Structure formats: structure tokens, C-alpha cells
Amino acid sequence: MTGTEGNEETGKTEGPEAARAVPGSVAELVRDAEIVICCGSGGVGKTTTAAVLALQAARDGRRAVVVTIDPARRLADALGLEGIGNTPTPIDGPWPGQLSAVMLDTKSTFDSVVQRYAADDEQAERILANRFYRNISGALSGTQEYMAMEKLYELQADDAFDLVVVDTPPTRHALDFLDAPANLTRFLDHRLYRVLTAPTRGVMKAVNAAAVTFVRSVSKVVGAEVFDDAIAFFQAFEGMEAGFRERAAAVLQLLDDPRTAFVLVASPRRDAVAEARFFADRLEEGAIPVAALVVNRVHPTFGDGDPDTLRARAETFAGTDLGGLYANLADFAAVGRREAGHLAGLAEQVAPAPVARVPFLRSDVHDLDGLTEIAGHLFAPA
């Protein structure tokens, strides 16, 4: 735990009273954090890292759940599962704790949110049956990010879990994920939203001349029927915004809580490191420290030989087995030098966060054995 006051029944801390502390190692992070959010650009091993962290927590005796908001099957693939859904799927294994996995279903989560905040069953049914709602609930820009926050909050509040590990989409979308609660609040405060949710007076009576022009213009584009559905949806939504506001505020507080740790995942590629730096800067703007940096797919180096010198030796022994070996050694040295150049300064930027390097493996990870191999590198003593 991070030093906040603990709940004797659940073992969970109860508030953001303590300062956010940076763990001394990735192992310590897994033992103490209650929420771990893995961020990074696409293709850097973020999903695998999230799965390994949750697996290690289960091996430490904790009850961990890993959740992805990436619609691809990467998490199921990493765990060697046929598929996972919107509710936690338990994964059996030789560990004293528990491990579960969730893949966010935006539509199902949105439905449950509507049912939670509706004043009664009749209001919930009116919204769920609305054509506009059915069209936007799984596809509207920003919906996925907000529903991911809802799922995160739901899992964190569930006494069945000690640790929630979140695998986010690529970096820029991960920032949308973090901004989702504030975006929702801004939407609820928008004048147009207040007009559309005007009660029984009728929308056209409530709007002014400018709004009438806007309504007519939108109707010409999307069709009057679609617009009528939208109006009906927003009016059915009336009275529910208080619940959404309350939850958005709670989620924002959760993100700013010492119980939540942000793990930055990168690879030695130039573009991945640039994205990692961008995200680290955004966290710093929010006074949120990076809790750990994981660099995946680092090529091995064999000694500190200079690539040009090794290449010259390869030419000296050209046509022999030794020449081929020197050529390979020169290639690895060149790749290692290039990767070191890309990564230069990143560890210092996120200091004092612990840094773990995972080597480039011979194959992708598709099962628990593969995750175990990654864990061997991720949790190796410094």
C-alpha cells in the first residue's frame, strides 16, 4: 500500500491522502498498487506487459484483473485464451492468488450505465430502445474512452479484486482515455445539451432563433427522423446527468489517487521513444510521476565493440566462418548503438521510476509460458 488509510475488510486504501510514491522496482509496484495503467504507442508490447503484471500479482497472492480497451484480440492471445468478454473471466493457474481478464464491450457497458443512473426501469427502457442511442452507444467518438473509465471504476470498486491492470490503446488515444471524464462534464455543461434536454416545454419552444437555424441545418444533413431520435434521446436522458457528473468526478479523483500507478511502455524504435516522451510530458503536466518504464524488444549486445572495427575484422576474415561471425557481431553492435541513441535521456526523464528492459525474443507471446519468460526479465533484480 502507499500509506493511505486501509479498509480492514477489503485491504484497499480509501483515499488520496498520501502523496503518490514511486516504487523502487516493478516488483514493488505489482505488490503495492491498486490500479496500474499501461500506456504507450502501438506495437511496443503494452498488452503483453499488462498481462505479465497481472500474472505476477496473482503469483504474489493478489487478486488481479487485467482489462483491455483495445478491441483487438491481443490480450486474449497473450493469455492463450479463445476469447474474453465484458465481465471478468477467471484464468486458472498454479498461483496462490487469482487472475482474471476483461475485454471492454463499449455497448454493454453503456447499457449498464444507463440502467444504473435511470430513475426507473421505464426511463432506462426508453433510452435503450431509442434508435439514436443504439447507433451512438458503441460508436460515438469518445464513448469508448468514457466507458473504459466506467469499467475501470467498476472493477476497482469490486471487492473481488486487489489490483486492476489497464491496457490502453496507443498513446494519443490513451490521452483521450484520461480526458474522458472531463470531456463528459464539459458536454453536460454545453448550452446545446441543455437546450436539447429541455423538459416537456418542447425543444422548438425552448430554443432561440440561432438554435432554430442550427436545428434546421443539422436536420437537412442527417435527416429529420434522425434528429427527432436524437431529441427524444436527450429528453429521455433528462435527470440522469447528475449521476454521470458524480461518476466523472469520482473517476478523475481515482486517476489522481496515489493508489493509481502509470507504467510507460516503449520499445527502442525512434517513434516509440518519441511517443513515450510525449506521454511522460503530459503526465508531468498533471504532476503525475511515471511509476515504471518498461522497454520491450531490446536487441542484445555482445561486448562493447565498435561496429566499424568489427566490420573491418569481418572483411579481414571474409570467406571464413570467423568472418561471418564478425559480420553478425558488427550488425548487433550497430543495432545496439542505434537503439541506445534513441533511448538516450528517456530513463532520466522519468527518474526516479525503475526501468526494466525486456530483450527481443525469438517469437511472439501467445500463452502463459511466454508471459512467464517475459516476467523473468521484467522482474529480474537490477
Coordinates of C-alpha atoms in Angstrom, one line a residue, residues 190-199 201-204 206-208 211 215 231 234-235:
H190 CA -22.7 22.8 -23.0
R191 CA -25.6 25.1 -23.9
L192 CA -26.8 23.0 -26.7
Y193 CA -27.1 20.0 -24.5
R194 CA -29.2 22.0 -22.0
V195 CA -31.4 23.1 -24.9
L196 CA -31.9 19.5 -26.2
T197 CA -32.7 18.2 -22.7
A198 CA -35.3 20.9 -22.1
P199 CA -38.2 19.2 -20.4
R201 CA -41.9 22.5 -23.0
G202 CA -40.7 21.1 -26.3
V203 CA -37.4 21.7 -27.9
M204 CA -38.6 24.2 -30.6
A206 CA -37.1 26.3 -25.8
V207 CA -34.6 27.3 -28.4
N208 CA -33.8 30.8 -29.6
A211 CA -30.7 27.4 -32.3
V215 CA -31.6 22.6 -35.8
I231 CA -34.1 14.9 -29.5
F234 CA -31.6 13.7 -24.9
Q235 CA -35.1 14.3 -23.4

